[in-house]
Amino acid sequence: AAGTASDKEGATACAACAAGTASDKEGATACAASDKEGATACAACAAGTASDKEGATACTDCAPGSFAAGTGSTSCGLCAAGSYAAAAAATKCDLCEAGSIAAEDGAAACTACPAGTSTSGVTSGATVCDACAAGYSS
């Protein structure tokens, strides 16, 4: 059945594909990261995708705000505060630029600091906007 495979000739049962791999062909000899008929070998989910289910027939893109840096991921990690991933299937998170922040983990975008505040000299990866001191403005 799809999601299973056996590489032993004459086997009476197939094993479920491991998390991070898939099989979409009945009678497959191995699992693969593929959604096409005829998969014959196991392959890891591509970077930017993950699968946490054994017997999966496809890997899922990481949502914006999350990433999978390498192949064979079983889950997507959240971008840390101060960073973001705008698009789905990200392989890394980018740091927020000076004057903008991502206050919490899992940001899909950075937010500009409001008037009267700044990232206080932090050039990238800021998590808070600080009020300008008396005698200063933004």
Short mmCIF file of N, CA and C in Angstrom, two decimals:
data_model
loop_
_atom_site.label_atom_id
_atom_site.label_comp_id
_atom_site.label_asym_id
_atom_site.label_seq_id
_atom_site.Cartn_x
_atom_site.Cartn_y
_atom_site.Cartn_z
N ALA A 1 0.85 -1.19 0.00
CA ALA A 1 0.00 0.00 0.00
C ALA A 1 0.89 1.24 0.00
N ALA A 2 0.33 2.35 -0.46
CA ALA A 2 1.08 3.60 -0.41
C ALA A 2 1.48 3.88 1.02
N GLY A 3 2.69 4.42 1.22
CA GLY A 3 3.18 4.71 2.56
C GLY A 3 3.92 3.56 3.19
N THR A 4 4.07 2.43 2.45
CA THR A 4 4.82 1.28 2.95
C THR A 4 5.78 0.80 1.87
N ALA A 5 6.75 -0.05 2.26
CA ALA A 5 7.70 -0.61 1.30
C ALA A 5 8.38 -1.83 1.90
N SER A 6 8.93 -2.68 1.04
CA SER A 6 9.74 -3.80 1.47
C SER A 6 10.82 -4.04 0.42
N ASP A 7 12.05 -4.23 0.86
CA ASP A 7 13.14 -4.52 -0.07
C ASP A 7 13.50 -6.00 -0.07
N LYS A 8 12.69 -6.83 0.59
CA LYS A 8 12.95 -8.26 0.66
C LYS A 8 12.05 -9.00 -0.33
N GLU A 9 12.66 -9.76 -1.21
CA GLU A 9 11.90 -10.53 -2.19
C GLU A 9 11.06 -11.57 -1.46
N GLY A 10 9.80 -11.68 -1.82
CA GLY A 10 8.90 -12.66 -1.23
C GLY A 10 8.36 -12.27 0.12
N ALA A 11 8.58 -11.02 0.55
CA ALA A 11 8.08 -10.57 1.85
C ALA A 11 6.56 -10.65 1.86
N THR A 12 6.01 -10.99 3.03
CA THR A 12 4.55 -11.08 3.15
C THR A 12 3.96 -9.80 3.73
N ALA A 13 4.80 -8.87 4.16
CA ALA A 13 4.30 -7.61 4.71
C ALA A 13 5.28 -6.49 4.38
N CYS A 14 4.77 -5.31 4.30
CA CYS A 14 5.59 -4.13 4.06
C CYS A 14 5.67 -3.31 5.35
N ALA A 15 6.74 -2.60 5.52
CA ALA A 15 6.92 -1.74 6.70
C ALA A 15 6.52 -0.32 6.36
N ALA A 16 5.97 0.38 7.33
CA ALA A 16 5.61 1.78 7.14
C ALA A 16 6.87 2.59 6.88
N CYS A 17 6.77 3.57 6.01
CA CYS A 17 7.90 4.46 5.75
C CYS A 17 8.22 5.24 7.01
N ALA A 18 9.47 5.51 7.24
CA ALA A 18 9.90 6.29 8.40
C ALA A 18 9.49 7.74 8.25
N ALA A 19 9.33 8.43 9.37
CA ALA A 19 9.03 9.86 9.33
C ALA A 19 10.09 10.56 8.52
N GLY A 20 9.68 11.50 7.68
CA GLY A 20 10.61 12.23 6.82
C GLY A 20 10.77 11.62 5.45
N THR A 21 10.14 10.44 5.21
CA THR A 21 10.16 9.81 3.90
C THR A 21 8.75 9.39 3.52
N ALA A 22 8.56 8.99 2.27
CA ALA A 22 7.23 8.63 1.81
C ALA A 22 7.31 7.61 0.70
N SER A 23 6.20 6.92 0.44
CA SER A 23 6.07 6.01 -0.69
C SER A 23 4.69 6.21 -1.27
N ASP A 24 4.59 6.35 -2.58
CA ASP A 24 3.28 6.55 -3.19
C ASP A 24 2.93 5.47 -4.20
N LYS A 25 3.70 4.38 -4.21
CA LYS A 25 3.45 3.31 -5.18
C LYS A 25 3.21 2.00 -4.46
N GLU A 26 2.13 1.33 -4.79
CA GLU A 26 1.90 0.01 -4.24
C GLU A 26 2.99 -0.92 -4.77
N GLY A 27 3.56 -1.74 -3.90
CA GLY A 27 4.63 -2.63 -4.32
C GLY A 27 6.00 -1.99 -4.29
N ALA A 28 6.12 -0.81 -3.70
CA ALA A 28 7.42 -0.12 -3.64
C ALA A 28 8.42 -0.94 -2.86
N THR A 29 9.68 -0.87 -3.26
CA THR A 29 10.74 -1.56 -2.54
C THR A 29 11.40 -0.65 -1.51
N ALA A 30 11.10 0.63 -1.55
CA ALA A 30 11.63 1.58 -0.57
C ALA A 30 10.78 2.83 -0.60
N CYS A 31 10.96 3.70 0.40
CA CYS A 31 10.20 4.94 0.50
C CYS A 31 11.00 6.08 -0.11
N ALA A 32 10.32 7.12 -0.55
CA ALA A 32 10.98 8.27 -1.17
C ALA A 32 10.23 9.54 -0.85
N ALA A 33 10.91 10.67 -0.95
CA ALA A 33 10.25 11.97 -0.84
C ALA A 33 9.74 12.31 -2.23
N SER A 34 8.59 11.80 -2.58
CA SER A 34 8.07 11.95 -3.93
C SER A 34 6.56 11.87 -3.91
N ASP A 35 5.91 12.60 -4.82
CA ASP A 35 4.46 12.46 -4.97
C ASP A 35 4.13 11.87 -6.34
N LYS A 36 5.11 11.27 -7.00
CA LYS A 36 4.93 10.69 -8.32
C LYS A 36 4.85 9.18 -8.21
N GLU A 37 4.11 8.55 -9.14
CA GLU A 37 4.03 7.10 -9.19
C GLU A 37 5.41 6.52 -9.46
N GLY A 38 5.69 5.38 -8.91
CA GLY A 38 6.91 4.66 -9.22
C GLY A 38 8.07 4.91 -8.30
N ALA A 39 7.85 5.45 -7.10
CA ALA A 39 8.95 5.67 -6.17
C ALA A 39 9.61 4.34 -5.84
N THR A 40 10.93 4.28 -5.90
CA THR A 40 11.63 3.03 -5.63
C THR A 40 12.69 3.13 -4.54
N ALA A 41 12.92 4.29 -3.99
CA ALA A 41 13.94 4.42 -2.95
C ALA A 41 13.54 5.47 -1.92
N CYS A 42 13.99 5.28 -0.69
CA CYS A 42 13.73 6.27 0.36
C CYS A 42 14.56 7.51 0.10
N ALA A 43 13.97 8.65 0.33
CA ALA A 43 14.68 9.92 0.24
C ALA A 43 14.14 10.83 1.33
N ALA A 44 14.99 11.61 1.88
CA ALA A 44 14.60 12.53 2.95
C ALA A 44 13.75 13.66 2.39
N CYS A 45 12.89 14.19 3.25
CA CYS A 45 12.15 15.40 2.88
C CYS A 45 13.18 16.49 2.57
N ALA A 46 12.90 17.30 1.58
CA ALA A 46 13.80 18.39 1.19
C ALA A 46 13.87 19.45 2.28
N ALA A 47 14.95 20.21 2.31
CA ALA A 47 15.05 21.35 3.23
C ALA A 47 13.85 22.26 2.99
N GLY A 48 13.30 22.81 4.06
CA GLY A 48 12.11 23.66 3.95
C GLY A 48 10.81 22.89 4.05
N THR A 49 10.91 21.56 4.15
CA THR A 49 9.72 20.71 4.30
C THR A 49 9.95 19.72 5.43
N ALA A 50 8.86 19.08 5.89
CA ALA A 50 8.97 18.10 6.97
C ALA A 50 7.81 17.11 6.90
N SER A 51 8.00 15.98 7.55
CA SER A 51 6.94 14.99 7.70
C SER A 51 7.15 14.29 9.03
N ASP A 52 6.12 14.29 9.88
CA ASP A 52 6.24 13.63 11.18
C ASP A 52 5.44 12.34 11.24
N LYS A 53 4.92 11.89 10.09
CA LYS A 53 4.10 10.69 10.07
C LYS A 53 4.81 9.55 9.35
N GLU A 54 4.82 8.39 9.95
CA GLU A 54 5.32 7.21 9.24
C GLU A 54 4.29 6.85 8.18
N GLY A 55 4.74 6.44 7.02
CA GLY A 55 3.84 6.07 5.95
C GLY A 55 3.32 7.25 5.16
N ALA A 56 3.93 8.42 5.31
CA ALA A 56 3.48 9.61 4.59
C ALA A 56 3.71 9.44 3.09
N THR A 57 2.86 10.04 2.29
CA THR A 57 3.04 10.00 0.84
C THR A 57 3.59 11.31 0.31
N ALA A 58 3.79 12.30 1.17
CA ALA A 58 4.37 13.58 0.76
C ALA A 58 4.89 14.32 1.98
N CYS A 59 5.80 15.22 1.75
CA CYS A 59 6.31 16.10 2.81
C CYS A 59 5.55 17.43 2.72
N THR A 60 5.46 18.13 3.84
CA THR A 60 4.70 19.38 3.92
C THR A 60 5.64 20.57 4.02
N ASP A 61 5.34 21.63 3.26
CA ASP A 61 6.14 22.87 3.35
C ASP A 61 6.03 23.45 4.75
N CYS A 62 7.13 23.99 5.26
CA CYS A 62 7.09 24.73 6.52
C CYS A 62 6.29 26.01 6.29
N ALA A 63 5.48 26.40 7.27
CA ALA A 63 4.66 27.60 7.18
C ALA A 63 5.54 28.85 7.33
N PRO A 64 5.08 30.00 6.82
CA PRO A 64 5.82 31.24 7.09
C PRO A 64 6.04 31.39 8.60
N GLY A 65 7.23 31.87 8.98
CA GLY A 65 7.57 32.00 10.40
C GLY A 65 8.27 30.78 10.94
N SER A 66 8.44 29.76 10.09
CA SER A 66 9.14 28.55 10.51
C SER A 66 10.08 28.09 9.40
N PHE A 67 10.95 27.11 9.71
CA PHE A 67 11.96 26.68 8.74
C PHE A 67 12.40 25.25 9.03
N ALA A 68 12.98 24.62 8.04
CA ALA A 68 13.68 23.34 8.19
C ALA A 68 14.99 23.48 7.42
N ALA A 69 16.09 23.59 8.14
CA ALA A 69 17.38 23.89 7.52
C ALA A 69 17.93 22.74 6.70
N GLY A 70 17.75 21.53 7.16
CA GLY A 70 18.34 20.39 6.47
C GLY A 70 17.29 19.46 5.90
N THR A 71 17.76 18.36 5.33
CA THR A 71 16.86 17.36 4.77
C THR A 71 16.46 16.36 5.85
N GLY A 72 15.34 15.69 5.63
CA GLY A 72 14.89 14.66 6.55
C GLY A 72 14.27 15.18 7.83
N SER A 73 13.79 16.41 7.83
CA SER A 73 13.20 16.99 9.04
C SER A 73 11.85 16.34 9.35
N THR A 74 11.62 16.12 10.64
CA THR A 74 10.32 15.60 11.07
C THR A 74 9.43 16.72 11.61
N SER A 75 9.98 17.93 11.74
CA SER A 75 9.18 19.09 12.13
C SER A 75 9.90 20.36 11.68
N CYS A 76 9.15 21.44 11.61
CA CYS A 76 9.71 22.75 11.25
C CYS A 76 9.95 23.52 12.54
N GLY A 77 11.07 24.20 12.64
CA GLY A 77 11.37 25.01 13.81
C GLY A 77 10.84 26.43 13.63
N LEU A 78 10.44 27.05 14.73
CA LEU A 78 9.99 28.45 14.68
C LEU A 78 11.20 29.38 14.58
N CYS A 79 11.06 30.45 13.81
CA CYS A 79 12.10 31.48 13.79
C CYS A 79 12.17 32.09 15.19
N ALA A 80 13.36 32.33 15.67
CA ALA A 80 13.55 32.94 16.99
C ALA A 80 13.14 34.41 16.96
N ALA A 81 12.78 34.94 18.11
CA ALA A 81 12.47 36.37 18.22
C ALA A 81 13.64 37.15 17.62
N GLY A 82 13.33 38.20 16.88
CA GLY A 82 14.37 39.00 16.22
C GLY A 82 14.63 38.55 14.80
N SER A 83 13.95 37.47 14.38
CA SER A 83 14.12 36.97 13.02
C SER A 83 12.77 36.57 12.45
N TYR A 84 12.74 36.31 11.13
CA TYR A 84 11.48 36.00 10.45
C TYR A 84 11.73 35.15 9.21
N ALA A 85 10.68 34.50 8.74
CA ALA A 85 10.68 33.80 7.46
C ALA A 85 9.37 34.17 6.77
N ALA A 86 9.45 34.98 5.73
CA ALA A 86 8.25 35.51 5.07
C ALA A 86 7.53 34.47 4.22
N ALA A 87 8.27 33.58 3.60
CA ALA A 87 7.67 32.63 2.66
C ALA A 87 7.56 31.24 3.27
N ALA A 88 6.67 30.42 2.71
CA ALA A 88 6.58 29.01 3.09
C ALA A 88 7.82 28.29 2.57
N ALA A 89 8.12 27.14 3.15
CA ALA A 89 9.24 26.28 2.74
C ALA A 89 10.60 26.95 2.95
N ALA A 90 10.71 27.77 3.99
CA ALA A 90 11.98 28.45 4.28
C ALA A 90 13.01 27.45 4.80
N THR A 91 14.26 27.69 4.44
CA THR A 91 15.37 26.86 4.93
C THR A 91 16.16 27.59 6.01
N LYS A 92 15.86 28.87 6.22
CA LYS A 92 16.51 29.65 7.28
C LYS A 92 15.63 30.85 7.60
N CYS A 93 15.93 31.49 8.71
CA CYS A 93 15.24 32.72 9.09
C CYS A 93 16.20 33.88 8.90
N ASP A 94 15.66 35.03 8.53
CA ASP A 94 16.47 36.24 8.34
C ASP A 94 16.30 37.15 9.55
N LEU A 95 17.36 37.87 9.91
CA LEU A 95 17.28 38.82 11.03
C LEU A 95 16.51 40.06 10.62
N CYS A 96 15.74 40.60 11.54
CA CYS A 96 15.05 41.88 11.29
C CYS A 96 16.11 42.97 11.11
N GLU A 97 15.84 43.91 10.22
CA GLU A 97 16.78 45.01 9.99
C GLU A 97 16.64 46.06 11.08
N ALA A 98 17.65 46.93 11.19
CA ALA A 98 17.63 48.01 12.17
C ALA A 98 16.34 48.81 12.00
N GLY A 99 15.71 49.17 13.11
CA GLY A 99 14.48 49.95 13.08
C GLY A 99 13.23 49.09 13.01
N SER A 100 13.39 47.77 13.00
CA SER A 100 12.23 46.87 13.01
C SER A 100 12.52 45.71 13.95
N ILE A 101 11.43 45.07 14.43
CA ILE A 101 11.57 44.01 15.43
C ILE A 101 10.65 42.83 15.12
N ALA A 102 10.98 41.70 15.71
CA ALA A 102 10.09 40.54 15.82
C ALA A 102 10.14 40.18 17.30
N ALA A 103 9.10 40.55 18.04
CA ALA A 103 9.10 40.41 19.49
C ALA A 103 8.96 38.96 19.95
N GLU A 104 8.34 38.10 19.13
CA GLU A 104 8.08 36.72 19.55
C GLU A 104 8.62 35.73 18.53
N ASP A 105 8.77 34.49 18.94
CA ASP A 105 9.17 33.41 18.04
C ASP A 105 8.09 33.20 16.98
N GLY A 106 8.49 32.76 15.79
CA GLY A 106 7.52 32.39 14.75
C GLY A 106 7.03 33.54 13.90
N ALA A 107 7.78 34.62 13.78
CA ALA A 107 7.35 35.78 13.00
C ALA A 107 7.49 35.52 11.50
N ALA A 108 6.47 35.95 10.74
CA ALA A 108 6.52 35.87 9.28
C ALA A 108 6.96 37.21 8.70
N ALA A 109 7.05 38.25 9.54
CA ALA A 109 7.49 39.58 9.11
C ALA A 109 7.96 40.34 10.34
N CYS A 110 8.77 41.36 10.11
CA CYS A 110 9.20 42.25 11.18
C CYS A 110 8.29 43.46 11.20
N THR A 111 8.19 44.09 12.35
CA THR A 111 7.34 45.27 12.53
C THR A 111 8.22 46.49 12.74
N ALA A 112 7.93 47.58 12.02
CA ALA A 112 8.70 48.81 12.18
C ALA A 112 8.46 49.41 13.56
N CYS A 113 9.51 49.95 14.15
CA CYS A 113 9.35 50.64 15.44
C CYS A 113 8.50 51.89 15.23
N PRO A 114 7.56 52.16 16.14
CA PRO A 114 6.72 53.35 16.00
C PRO A 114 7.51 54.65 16.24
N ALA A 115 6.93 55.76 15.82
CA ALA A 115 7.56 57.07 16.03
C ALA A 115 7.88 57.26 17.51
N GLY A 116 9.03 57.85 17.78
CA GLY A 116 9.44 58.10 19.15
C GLY A 116 10.19 56.94 19.77
N THR A 117 10.44 55.89 18.98
CA THR A 117 11.18 54.73 19.47
C THR A 117 12.24 54.33 18.45
N SER A 118 13.17 53.47 18.87
CA SER A 118 14.20 52.95 17.96
C SER A 118 14.70 51.62 18.49
N THR A 119 15.53 50.97 17.73
CA THR A 119 16.16 49.72 18.19
C THR A 119 17.48 50.02 18.92
N SER A 120 17.67 51.26 19.31
CA SER A 120 18.78 51.69 20.18
C SER A 120 20.15 51.18 19.74
N GLY A 121 20.46 51.34 18.47
CA GLY A 121 21.77 50.97 17.98
C GLY A 121 21.92 49.51 17.58
N VAL A 122 20.92 48.69 17.86
CA VAL A 122 20.97 47.28 17.43
C VAL A 122 20.81 47.28 15.92
N THR A 123 21.77 46.74 15.21
CA THR A 123 21.76 46.81 13.74
C THR A 123 20.92 45.72 13.09
N SER A 124 20.71 44.60 13.76
CA SER A 124 19.84 43.55 13.22
C SER A 124 19.44 42.59 14.34
N GLY A 125 18.27 41.96 14.17
CA GLY A 125 17.82 40.96 15.14
C GLY A 125 17.20 41.53 16.41
N ALA A 126 16.70 42.75 16.36
CA ALA A 126 16.12 43.36 17.56
C ALA A 126 14.77 42.73 17.92
N THR A 127 14.48 42.73 19.22
CA THR A 127 13.21 42.18 19.72
C THR A 127 12.36 43.23 20.41
N VAL A 128 12.92 44.41 20.69
CA VAL A 128 12.15 45.49 21.34
C VAL A 128 12.52 46.84 20.73
N CYS A 129 11.55 47.74 20.75
CA CYS A 129 11.77 49.14 20.38
C CYS A 129 11.84 49.92 21.68
N ASP A 130 12.89 50.70 21.84
CA ASP A 130 13.06 51.49 23.06
C ASP A 130 12.63 52.93 22.82
N ALA A 131 12.01 53.55 23.83
CA ALA A 131 11.62 54.96 23.74
C ALA A 131 12.86 55.83 23.63
N CYS A 132 12.78 56.85 22.79
CA CYS A 132 13.89 57.79 22.67
C CYS A 132 14.05 58.55 23.98
N ALA A 133 15.28 58.74 24.41
CA ALA A 133 15.57 59.46 25.65
C ALA A 133 15.20 60.93 25.50
N ALA A 134 14.99 61.61 26.61
CA ALA A 134 14.71 63.04 26.60
C ALA A 134 15.84 63.74 25.84
N GLY A 135 15.49 64.64 24.97
CA GLY A 135 16.47 65.36 24.18
C GLY A 135 16.77 64.69 22.85
N TYR A 136 16.13 63.55 22.57
CA TYR A 136 16.33 62.81 21.32
C TYR A 136 14.98 62.52 20.67
N SER A 137 15.01 62.27 19.36
CA SER A 137 13.79 61.88 18.65
C SER A 137 14.16 60.85 17.57
N SER A 138 13.13 60.20 17.04
CA SER A 138 13.41 59.20 16.01
C SER A 138 13.08 59.72 14.64
#
